[in-house]
PDB file of C-alpha atoms in Angstrom:
ATOM      1  CA  MET A   1      86.911 -46.747  92.765  1.00  0.00           C
ATOM      2  CA  ILE A   2      90.567 -45.446  95.037  1.00  0.00           C
ATOM      3  CA  TRP A   3      91.121 -41.797  92.583  1.00  0.00           C
ATOM      4  CA  LEU A   4      95.362 -42.541  92.505  1.00  0.00           C
ATOM      5  CA  ALA A   5      96.912 -39.254  92.566  1.00  0.00           C
ATOM      6  CA  LEU A   6     100.100 -39.713  93.633  1.00  0.00           C
ATOM      7  CA  ALA A   7     102.416 -36.502  93.830  1.00  0.00           C
ATOM      8  CA  LEU A   8     105.460 -35.808  93.534  1.00  0.00           C
ATOM      9  CA  SER A   9     105.808 -32.247  93.680  1.00  0.00           C
ATOM     10  CA  SER A  10     102.629 -30.193  94.098  1.00  0.00           C
ATOM     11  CA  GLY A  11     102.209 -28.998  90.643  1.00  0.00           C
ATOM     12  CA  VAL A  12     103.486 -32.462  89.299  1.00  0.00           C
ATOM     13  CA  TYR A  13     101.533 -36.003  89.637  1.00  0.00           C
ATOM     14  CA  TRP A  14     101.114 -39.131  88.496  1.00  0.00           C
ATOM     15  CA  THR A  15      96.843 -40.058  88.498  1.00  0.00           C
ATOM     16  CA  GLU A  16      95.203 -42.536  86.820  1.00  0.00           C
ATOM     17  CA  VAL A  17      93.605 -43.984  83.687  1.00  0.00           C
ATOM     18  CA  GLY A  18      91.759 -46.902  83.606  1.00  0.00           C
ATOM     19  CA  ALA A  19      95.003 -49.302  83.731  1.00  0.00           C
ATOM     20  CA  LYS A  20      97.735 -47.241  83.220  1.00  0.00           C
ATOM     21  CA  GLN A  21      98.386 -43.936  84.636  1.00  0.00           C
ATOM     22  CA  ALA A  22      98.792 -40.196  83.500  1.00  0.00           C
ATOM     23  CA  LEU A  23     101.372 -37.611  83.778  1.00  0.00           C
ATOM     24  CA  VAL A  24      99.604 -34.144  84.998  1.00  0.00           C
ATOM     25  CA  CYS A  25     102.438 -30.943  85.050  1.00  0.00           C
ATOM     26  CA  GLN A  26     101.205 -26.988  85.728  1.00  0.00           C
ATOM     27  CA  MET A  27     103.310 -25.651  83.038  1.00  0.00           C
ATOM     28  CA  THR A  28     105.449 -23.377  85.647  1.00  0.00           C
ATOM     29  CA  GLU A  29     107.040 -27.185  86.982  1.00  0.00           C
ATOM     30  CA  LEU A  30     108.135 -28.596  83.649  1.00  0.00           C
ATOM     31  CA  GLY A  31     111.664 -28.636  83.388  1.00  0.00           C
ATOM     32  CA  SER A  32     110.119 -31.195  87.021  1.00  0.00           C
ATOM     33  CA  CYS A  33     107.628 -32.697  84.435  1.00  0.00           C
ATOM     34  CA  LEU A  34     109.899 -33.319  81.671  1.00  0.00           C
ATOM     35  CA  ALA A  35     111.895 -35.641  84.271  1.00  0.00           C
ATOM     36  CA  HIS A  36     109.546 -37.319  85.379  1.00  0.00           C
ATOM     37  CA  LEU A  37     108.515 -38.867  81.915  1.00  0.00           C
ATOM     38  CA  PRO A  38     110.363 -42.226  81.218  1.00  0.00           C
ATOM     39  CA  PRO A  39     112.870 -42.491  78.867  1.00  0.00           C
ATOM     40  CA  ARG A  40     110.864 -44.267  75.704  1.00  0.00           C
ATOM     41  CA  VAL A  41     107.697 -41.885  75.577  1.00  0.00           C
ATOM     42  CA  ARG A  42     109.941 -38.584  76.605  1.00  0.00           C
ATOM     43  CA  GLN A  43     110.717 -38.897  72.173  1.00  0.00           C
ATOM     44  CA  GLN A  44     107.088 -38.061  71.656  1.00  0.00           C
ATOM     45  CA  VAL A  45     106.989 -34.721  73.331  1.00  0.00           C
ATOM     46  CA  PRO A  46     108.397 -31.246  72.269  1.00  0.00           C
ATOM     47  CA  ASN A  47     111.547 -32.353  74.224  1.00  0.00           C
ATOM     48  CA  SER A  48     111.995 -28.984  75.478  1.00  0.00           C
ATOM     49  CA  ILE A  49     110.378 -26.390  77.518  1.00  0.00           C
ATOM     50  CA  ASP A  50     110.041 -24.060  74.687  1.00  0.00           C
ATOM     51  CA  GLY A  51     108.618 -26.784  72.879  1.00  0.00           C
ATOM     52  CA  LEU A  52     105.995 -27.672  75.247  1.00  0.00           C
ATOM     53  CA  ASN A  53     105.370 -23.708  75.474  1.00  0.00           C
ATOM     54  CA  ARG A  54     104.815 -23.472  71.890  1.00  0.00           C
ATOM     55  CA  ALA A  55     102.405 -26.232  71.561  1.00  0.00           C
ATOM     56  CA  MET A  56     100.166 -24.861  74.869  1.00  0.00           C
ATOM     57  CA  GLY A  57     100.462 -21.683  73.110  1.00  0.00           C
ATOM     58  CA  ARG A  58      97.207 -19.757  75.586  1.00  0.00           C
ATOM     59  CA  ARG A  59      94.944 -22.492  76.649  1.00  0.00           C
ATOM     60  CA  GLY A  60      93.883 -23.105  80.032  1.00  0.00           C
ATOM     61  CA  ALA A  61      95.226 -27.468  79.582  1.00  0.00           C
ATOM     62  CA  MET A  62      96.459 -29.278  76.501  1.00  0.00           C
ATOM     63  CA  VAL A  63      96.585 -32.919  76.031  1.00  0.00           C
ATOM     64  CA  LEU A  64      99.526 -35.130  74.420  1.00  0.00           C
ATOM     65  CA  PRO A  65      98.594 -38.774  74.769  1.00  0.00           C
ATOM     66  CA  LEU A  66     100.910 -41.967  74.849  1.00  0.00           C
ATOM     67  CA  VAL A  67     101.629 -44.625  73.358  1.00  0.00           C
ATOM     68  CA  ASP A  68     102.514 -46.836  76.002  1.00  0.00           C
ATOM     69  CA  THR A  69     102.097 -49.979  78.255  1.00  0.00           C
ATOM     70  CA  GLN A  70     101.993 -47.677  81.428  1.00  0.00           C
ATOM     71  CA  VAL A  71     101.787 -44.439  80.470  1.00  0.00           C
ATOM     72  CA  SER A  72      98.860 -42.714  78.848  1.00  0.00           C
ATOM     73  CA  GLY A  73      99.780 -39.345  78.290  1.00  0.00           C
ATOM     74  CA  LEU A  74     100.705 -36.278  79.527  1.00  0.00           C
ATOM     75  CA  ILE A  75      98.189 -32.698  80.655  1.00  0.00           C
ATOM     76  CA  LEU A  76      99.323 -29.657  80.874  1.00  0.00           C
ATOM     77  CA  ILE A  77      97.638 -27.461  82.971  1.00  0.00           C
ATOM     78  CA  SER A  78      97.479 -23.090  83.019  1.00  0.00           C
ATOM     79  CA  PRO A  79      95.565 -22.175  85.787  1.00  0.00           C
ATOM     80  CA  SER A  80      96.294 -18.685  84.502  1.00  0.00           C
ATOM     81  CA  ASN A  81      94.488 -19.073  81.140  1.00  0.00           C
ATOM     82  CA  ILE A  82      91.115 -21.299  82.345  1.00  0.00           C
ATOM     83  CA  PRO A  83      88.452 -18.263  82.705  1.00  0.00           C
ATOM     84  CA  GLN A  84      86.424 -18.149  86.041  1.00  0.00           C
ATOM     85  CA  THR A  85      83.468 -16.918  84.332  1.00  0.00           C
ATOM     86  CA  ILE A  86      82.530 -16.169  80.519  1.00  0.00           C
ATOM     87  CA  LEU A  87      80.684 -13.594  79.171  1.00  0.00           C
ATOM     88  CA  VAL A  88      77.626 -13.640  76.851  1.00  0.00           C
ATOM     89  CA  ASP A  89      75.414 -10.900  74.540  1.00  0.00           C
ATOM     90  CA  LEU A  90      72.569 -12.065  74.038  1.00  0.00           C
ATOM     91  CA  SER A  91      70.564  -8.652  72.665  1.00  0.00           C
ATOM     92  CA  GLY A  92      72.546  -6.455  73.011  1.00  0.00           C
ATOM     93  CA  GLU A  93      72.789  -6.913  77.364  1.00  0.00           C
ATOM     94  CA  LEU A  94      76.134  -8.448  78.616  1.00  0.00           C
ATOM     95  CA  TYR A  95      75.769 -11.196  81.082  1.00  0.00           C
ATOM     96  CA  SER A  96      77.758 -13.158  83.130  1.00  0.00           C
ATOM     97  CA  PHE A  97      78.341 -16.782  83.955  1.00  0.00           C
ATOM     98  CA  PRO A  98      80.151 -18.215  85.928  1.00  0.00           C
ATOM     99  CA  LEU A  99      82.101 -21.478  86.380  1.00  0.00           C
ATOM    100  CA  VAL A 100      82.915 -23.414  89.324  1.00  0.00           C
ATOM    101  CA  GLU A 101      85.523 -25.530  90.619  1.00  0.00           C
ATOM    102  CA  SER A 102      86.873 -24.656  86.677  1.00  0.00           C
ATOM    103  CA  GLN A 103      90.060 -25.454  86.879  1.00  0.00           C
ATOM    104  CA  GLN A 104      88.868 -29.196  87.917  1.00  0.00           C
ATOM    105  CA  LEU A 105      86.734 -29.302  85.137  1.00  0.00           C
ATOM    106  CA  THR A 106      89.325 -28.411  83.142  1.00  0.00           C
ATOM    107  CA  LEU A 107      91.260 -31.960  84.754  1.00  0.00           C
ATOM    108  CA  TRP A 108      88.501 -34.331  84.048  1.00  0.00           C
ATOM    109  CA  HIS A 109      87.743 -33.641  80.225  1.00  0.00           C
ATOM    110  CA  GLU A 110      91.285 -33.471  79.456  1.00  0.00           C
ATOM    111  CA  LEU A 111      91.351 -36.837  81.658  1.00  0.00           C
ATOM    112  CA  GLY A 112      88.332 -37.390  79.628  1.00  0.00           C
ATOM    113  CA  HIS A 113      90.660 -37.166  76.146  1.00  0.00           C
ATOM    114  CA  LEU A 114      92.759 -39.968  77.489  1.00  0.00           C
ATOM    115  CA  GLN A 115      89.671 -42.311  78.360  1.00  0.00           C
ATOM    116  CA  ALA A 116      88.039 -41.919  75.498  1.00  0.00           C
ATOM    117  CA  VAL A 117      91.626 -43.199  73.795  1.00  0.00           C
ATOM    118  CA  ASP A 118      90.876 -46.063  76.480  1.00  0.00           C
ATOM    119  CA  LEU A 119      88.298 -46.857  75.064  1.00  0.00           C
ATOM    120  CA  VAL A 120      88.697 -47.286  71.558  1.00  0.00           C
ATOM    121  CA  ASP A 121      91.991 -49.598  72.817  1.00  0.00           C
ATOM    122  CA  LYS A 122      89.036 -52.449  74.747  1.00  0.00           C
ATOM    123  CA  GLY A 123      86.984 -52.468  71.479  1.00  0.00           C
ATOM    124  CA  LEU A 124      83.965 -50.128  73.210  1.00  0.00           C
ATOM    125  CA  MET A 125      84.416 -47.226  69.952  1.00  0.00           C
ATOM    126  CA  GLU A 126      86.550 -47.537  66.417  1.00  0.00           C
ATOM    127  CA  GLY A 127      88.782 -44.926  65.589  1.00  0.00           C
ATOM    128  CA  LEU A 128      87.237 -41.620  66.488  1.00  0.00           C
ATOM    129  CA  THR A 129      86.483 -37.729  65.329  1.00  0.00           C
ATOM    130  CA  ASP A 130      87.898 -35.422  67.023  1.00  0.00           C
ATOM    131  CA  TYR A 131      83.883 -33.982  67.491  1.00  0.00           C
ATOM    132  CA  GLN A 132      83.704 -37.502  68.612  1.00  0.00           C
ATOM    133  CA  HIS A 133      87.023 -37.390  71.356  1.00  0.00           C
ATOM    134  CA  GLU A 134      84.935 -34.145  73.137  1.00  0.00           C
ATOM    135  CA  TRP A 135      81.709 -35.376  73.998  1.00  0.00           C
ATOM    136  CA  LEU A 136      83.535 -38.844  75.091  1.00  0.00           C
ATOM    137  CA  ALA A 137      86.176 -36.301  77.441  1.00  0.00           C
ATOM    138  CA  ASP A 138      82.935 -34.658  78.285  1.00  0.00           C
ATOM    139  CA  CYS A 139      81.002 -37.159  79.577  1.00  0.00           C
ATOM    140  CA  TYR A 140      83.880 -38.627  81.511  1.00  0.00           C
ATOM    141  CA  LEU A 141      83.183 -34.667  83.221  1.00  0.00           C
ATOM    142  CA  VAL A 142      80.061 -35.837  84.451  1.00  0.00           C
ATOM    143  CA  TRP A 143      80.963 -39.342  85.317  1.00  0.00           C
ATOM    144  CA  ARG A 144      83.552 -38.217  87.369  1.00  0.00           C
ATOM    145  CA  SER A 145      81.908 -34.986  88.382  1.00  0.00           C
ATOM    146  CA  ALA A 146      78.773 -37.313  89.943  1.00  0.00           C
ATOM    147  CA  ARG A 147      81.031 -39.936  91.747  1.00  0.00           C
ATOM    148  CA  GLU A 148      82.862 -36.696  93.467  1.00  0.00           C
ATOM    149  CA  LYS A 149      80.620 -34.494  94.521  1.00  0.00           C
ATOM    150  CA  GLN A 150      77.974 -36.866  94.772  1.00  0.00           C
ATOM    151  CA  GLY A 151      75.219 -34.348  91.928  1.00  0.00           C
ATOM    152  CA  LEU A 152      75.311 -32.702  88.922  1.00  0.00           C
ATOM    153  CA  ASP A 153      75.278 -28.935  89.458  1.00  0.00           C
ATOM    154  CA  LEU A 154      79.094 -29.117  88.253  1.00  0.00           C
ATOM    155  CA  ALA A 155      78.006 -31.409  84.966  1.00  0.00           C
ATOM    156  CA  TRP A 156      75.301 -29.033  84.276  1.00  0.00           C
ATOM    157  CA  GLN A 157      77.378 -25.798  84.623  1.00  0.00           C
ATOM    158  CA  GLN A 158      79.578 -27.906  82.060  1.00  0.00           C
ATOM    159  CA  TYR A 159      76.912 -28.255  79.741  1.00  0.00           C
ATOM    160  CA  HIS A 160      76.054 -24.552  79.857  1.00  0.00           C
ATOM    161  CA  ARG A 161      78.746 -22.873  78.995  1.00  0.00           C
ATOM    162  CA  ARG A 162      79.316 -25.522  75.832  1.00  0.00           C
ATOM    163  CA  ASN A 163      75.570 -23.744  74.518  1.00  0.00           C
ATOM    164  CA  ILE A 164      78.108 -20.106  76.488  1.00  0.00           C
ATOM    165  CA  ASP A 165      80.503 -20.571  74.031  1.00  0.00           C
ATOM    166  CA  VAL A 166      78.062 -20.973  70.561  1.00  0.00           C
ATOM    167  CA  MET A 167      75.945 -18.374  71.098  1.00  0.00           C
ATOM    168  CA  GLN A 168      79.911 -15.951  71.523  1.00  0.00           C
ATOM    169  CA  ASP A 169      81.420 -17.926  68.620  1.00  0.00           C
ATOM    170  CA  VAL A 170      79.788 -20.608  66.371  1.00  0.00           C
ATOM    171  CA  SER A 171      83.675 -21.399  65.621  1.00  0.00           C
ATOM    172  CA  PHE A 172      82.942 -23.667  69.202  1.00  0.00           C
ATOM    173  CA  MET A 173      81.410 -26.350  68.048  1.00  0.00           C
ATOM    174  CA  SER A 174      84.283 -27.695  67.385  1.00  0.00           C
ATOM    175  CA  HIS A 175      83.208 -28.543  71.223  1.00  0.00           C
ATOM    176  CA  TRP A 176      79.766 -28.214  71.158  1.00  0.00           C
ATOM    177  CA  THR A 177      78.972 -31.162  73.621  1.00  0.00           C
ATOM    178  CA  VAL A 178      75.882 -30.494  74.114  1.00  0.00           C
ATOM    179  CA  PRO A 179      73.624 -33.549  71.450  1.00  0.00           C
ATOM    180  CA  VAL A 180      75.429 -36.085  73.615  1.00  0.00           C
ATOM    181  CA  LEU A 181      74.975 -34.096  77.539  1.00  0.00           C
ATOM    182  CA  SER A 182      71.769 -33.731  77.037  1.00  0.00           C
ATOM    183  CA  GLN A 183      71.113 -38.053  75.988  1.00  0.00           C
ATOM    184  CA  LEU A 184      73.340 -38.897  79.543  1.00  0.00           C
ATOM    185  CA  LEU A 185      72.110 -35.694  81.901  1.00  0.00           C
ATOM    186  CA  SER A 186      68.442 -37.055  80.945  1.00  0.00           C
ATOM    187  CA  ARG A 187      69.212 -40.727  80.989  1.00  0.00           C
ATOM    188  CA  TYR A 188      70.764 -41.145  84.211  1.00  0.00           C
ATOM    189  CA  LYS A 189      70.361 -39.186  87.606  1.00  0.00           C
ATOM    190  CA  VAL A 190      72.771 -38.688  89.686  1.00  0.00           C
ATOM    191  CA  GLU A 191      72.395 -42.413  91.648  1.00  0.00           C
ATOM    192  CA  GLU A 192      72.730 -44.396  88.685  1.00  0.00           C
ATOM    193  CA  LEU A 193      75.349 -42.541  87.487  1.00  0.00           C
ATOM    194  CA  THR A 194      77.484 -43.620  90.950  1.00  0.00           C
ATOM    195  CA  HIS A 195      76.725 -47.191  90.567  1.00  0.00           C
ATOM    196  CA  PHE A 196      79.085 -46.882  87.424  1.00  0.00           C
ATOM    197  CA  GLU A 197      82.531 -47.835  89.581  1.00  0.00           C
ATOM    198  CA  THR A 198      84.288 -47.220  85.953  1.00  0.00           C
ATOM    199  CA  PHE A 199      83.750 -44.336  82.942  1.00  0.00           C
ATOM    200  CA  GLU A 200      83.330 -47.612  80.201  1.00  0.00           C
ATOM    201  CA  ALA A 201      81.087 -49.607  82.310  1.00  0.00           C
ATOM    202  CA  LEU A 202      79.792 -46.719  82.048  1.00  0.00           C
ATOM    203  CA  MET A 203      80.027 -45.909  78.331  1.00  0.00           C
ATOM    204  CA  GLY A 204      78.960 -49.658  77.759  1.00  0.00           C
ATOM    205  CA  ASP A 205      75.348 -48.637  78.637  1.00  0.00           C
ATOM    206  CA  PHE A 206      75.219 -45.937  77.021  1.00  0.00           C
ATOM    207  CA  LEU A 207      76.736 -45.798  73.615  1.00  0.00           C
ATOM    208  CA  PRO A 208      74.312 -48.491  72.188  1.00  0.00           C
ATOM    209  CA  GLN A 209      71.927 -45.963  73.455  1.00  0.00           C
ATOM    210  CA  LEU A 210      72.845 -42.764  72.056  1.00  0.00           C
ATOM    211  CA  GLU A 211      71.974 -41.019  68.949  1.00  0.00           C
ATOM    212  CA  GLN A 212      74.695 -39.032  67.232  1.00  0.00           C
ATOM    213  CA  ALA A 213      73.885 -36.128  65.241  1.00  0.00           C
ATOM    214  CA  ASN A 214      76.112 -36.565  61.465  1.00  0.00           C
ATOM    215  CA  GLN A 215      77.747 -33.523  60.898  1.00  0.00           C
ATOM    216  CA  ASP A 216      74.597 -32.479  58.179  1.00  0.00           C
ATOM    217  CA  THR A 217      72.595 -31.859  61.873  1.00  0.00           C
ATOM    218  CA  LEU A 218      75.659 -30.653  62.881  1.00  0.00           C
ATOM    219  CA  ASP A 219      76.094 -28.035  60.194  1.00  0.00           C
ATOM    220  CA  GLU A 220      72.158 -26.811  60.493  1.00  0.00           C
ATOM    221  CA  PHE A 221      72.123 -26.383  63.789  1.00  0.00           C
ATOM    222  CA  SER A 222      75.688 -24.740  64.344  1.00  0.00           C
ATOM    223  CA  SER A 223      73.852 -21.704  60.729  1.00  0.00           C
ATOM    224  CA  LEU A 224      70.535 -22.072  63.020  1.00  0.00           C
ATOM    225  CA  ILE A 225      72.857 -20.842  65.975  1.00  0.00           C
ATOM    226  CA  HIS A 226      74.559 -18.478  64.337  1.00  0.00           C
ATOM    227  CA  ARG A 227      71.063 -17.070  63.276  1.00  0.00           C
ATOM    228  CA  SER A 228      69.337 -16.923  66.037  1.00  0.00           C
ATOM    229  CA  PHE A 229      72.715 -15.324  68.745  1.00  0.00           C
ATOM    230  CA  SER A 230      74.711 -13.811  66.694  1.00  0.00           C
ATOM    231  CA  THR A 231      74.244  -9.784  67.055  1.00  0.00           C
ATOM    232  CA  GLN A 232      75.252  -9.283  63.354  1.00  0.00           C
ATOM    233  CA  ALA A 233      72.399 -11.161  62.473  1.00  0.00           C
ATOM    234  CA  SER A 234      69.764  -8.075  62.426  1.00  0.00           C
ATOM    235  CA  LEU A 235      67.224  -9.619  59.232  1.00  0.00           C
ATOM    236  CA  GLN A 236      64.030 -12.003  61.114  1.00  0.00           C
ATOM    237  CA  LEU A 237      63.332 -15.067  59.716  1.00  0.00           C
ATOM    238  CA  PRO A 238      60.826 -16.892  61.526  1.00  0.00           C
ATOM    239  CA  SER A 239      61.520 -19.829  59.736  1.00  0.00           C
ATOM    240  CA  TYR A 240      64.687 -20.496  59.137  1.00  0.00           C
ATOM    241  CA  MET A 241      65.444 -24.122  60.370  1.00  0.00           C
ATOM    242  CA  TYR A 242      62.392 -24.632  61.098  1.00  0.00           C
ATOM    243  CA  TRP A 243      62.688 -28.317  61.295  1.00  0.00           C
ATOM    244  CA  ARG A 244      66.277 -27.307  64.410  1.00  0.00           C
ATOM    245  CA  LYS A 245      64.052 -25.071  66.275  1.00  0.00           C
ATOM    246  CA  PRO A 246      62.109 -27.110  68.632  1.00  0.00           C
ATOM    247  CA  ALA A 247      65.621 -28.923  69.069  1.00  0.00           C
ATOM    248  CA  LEU A 248      67.524 -25.869  69.451  1.00  0.00           C
ATOM    249  CA  ARG A 249      65.172 -24.937  72.213  1.00  0.00           C
ATOM    250  CA  ARG A 250      65.506 -27.952  73.619  1.00  0.00           C
ATOM    251  CA  TYR A 251      68.675 -27.731  73.870  1.00  0.00           C
ATOM    252  CA  PHE A 252      69.430 -24.749  75.204  1.00  0.00           C
ATOM    253  CA  GLU A 253      65.733 -23.454  76.738  1.00  0.00           C
ATOM    254  CA  SER A 254      67.345 -24.583  80.892  1.00  0.00           C
ATOM    255  CA  THR A 255      70.911 -22.279  79.789  1.00  0.00           C
ATOM    256  CA  LEU A 256      68.686 -19.257  78.948  1.00  0.00           C
ATOM    257  CA  VAL A 257      67.071 -19.635  82.069  1.00  0.00           C
ATOM    258  CA  SER A 258      70.651 -19.906  84.034  1.00  0.00           C
ATOM    259  CA  LEU A 259      71.289 -16.754  82.570  1.00  0.00           C
ATOM    260  CA  LEU A 260      67.842 -14.490  81.751  1.00  0.00           C
ATOM    261  CA  GLY A 261      65.370 -16.175  84.855  1.00  0.00           C
ATOM    262  CA  ARG A 262      62.686 -17.969  83.262  1.00  0.00           C
ATOM    263  CA  GLU A 263      60.679 -15.078  82.599  1.00  0.00           C
ATOM    264  CA  ALA A 264      63.117 -12.885  80.323  1.00  0.00           C
ATOM    265  CA  ALA A 265      64.377 -16.385  78.068  1.00  0.00           C
ATOM    266  CA  ASP A 266      60.389 -17.018  77.713  1.00  0.00           C
ATOM    267  CA  LEU A 267      60.549 -13.276  76.316  1.00  0.00           C
ATOM    268  CA  TRP A 268      63.374 -14.510  74.481  1.00  0.00           C
ATOM    269  CA  LEU A 269      62.426 -17.329  72.608  1.00  0.00           C
ATOM    270  CA  ARG A 270      59.407 -15.653  71.617  1.00  0.00           C
ATOM    271  CA  GLU A 271      60.858 -13.214  70.318  1.00  0.00           C
ATOM    272  CA  GLN A 272      63.562 -15.734  68.401  1.00  0.00           C
ATOM    273  CA  SER A 273      60.216 -17.667  66.671  1.00  0.00           C
ATOM    274  CA  LEU A 274      61.640 -20.587  69.729  1.00  0.00           C
TER     275      LEU A 274
END
């Protein structure tokens, strides 16, 4: 596949989403950005720079899906709000995790939200929950990074980032896509991912095999993650949510190794009865 990215200026360009196009804009180029949106879709987005700034807030990126036969959406990027490293407190010690090419990954994730809409339009999925939107967007990030980088380092970085985010604060459970990413990354090697010419083709193969966690399961994981990682959870309860612990270890072990090293990660897991 040839990635189409038609630059209109250094901070405004069109890129493909299936058979449609998305307009990508830096927040510093909002005036030029709005001028490039076709009049037929302008009414679907805030019609002023102030309105877009309010909608964006302090986020690093935002996607606004559009209903149109040619334009799939508008993606806003604020590089100054995209972190280059994240921190996590584990048992009273602070660890940092560097984020490589974080702006590129942020863009791919936002494009993934538009690809998710395209899957619904093509009948591969029915109406999506917010959580399904998130894991589909991250699956697109994995596929896109494999295709363009011929490796999975960036895919695993996103995996670890999702884990670290919930280690810090379980309010990030809405973006904890690890239960799906773990299946994707264990099922396909990089050569197999790059074999799929389109994201639709990959999802056509992957979705029938995917085990999706229901909300009750995610709520149990949320409670166990909080109990395991929160600095405020001082009371030791070795048997707490014991039936979820094997999966929790499977999801978090590689992330802990990347942060602590093998020996320290094993010690931490033992201390947490994992």
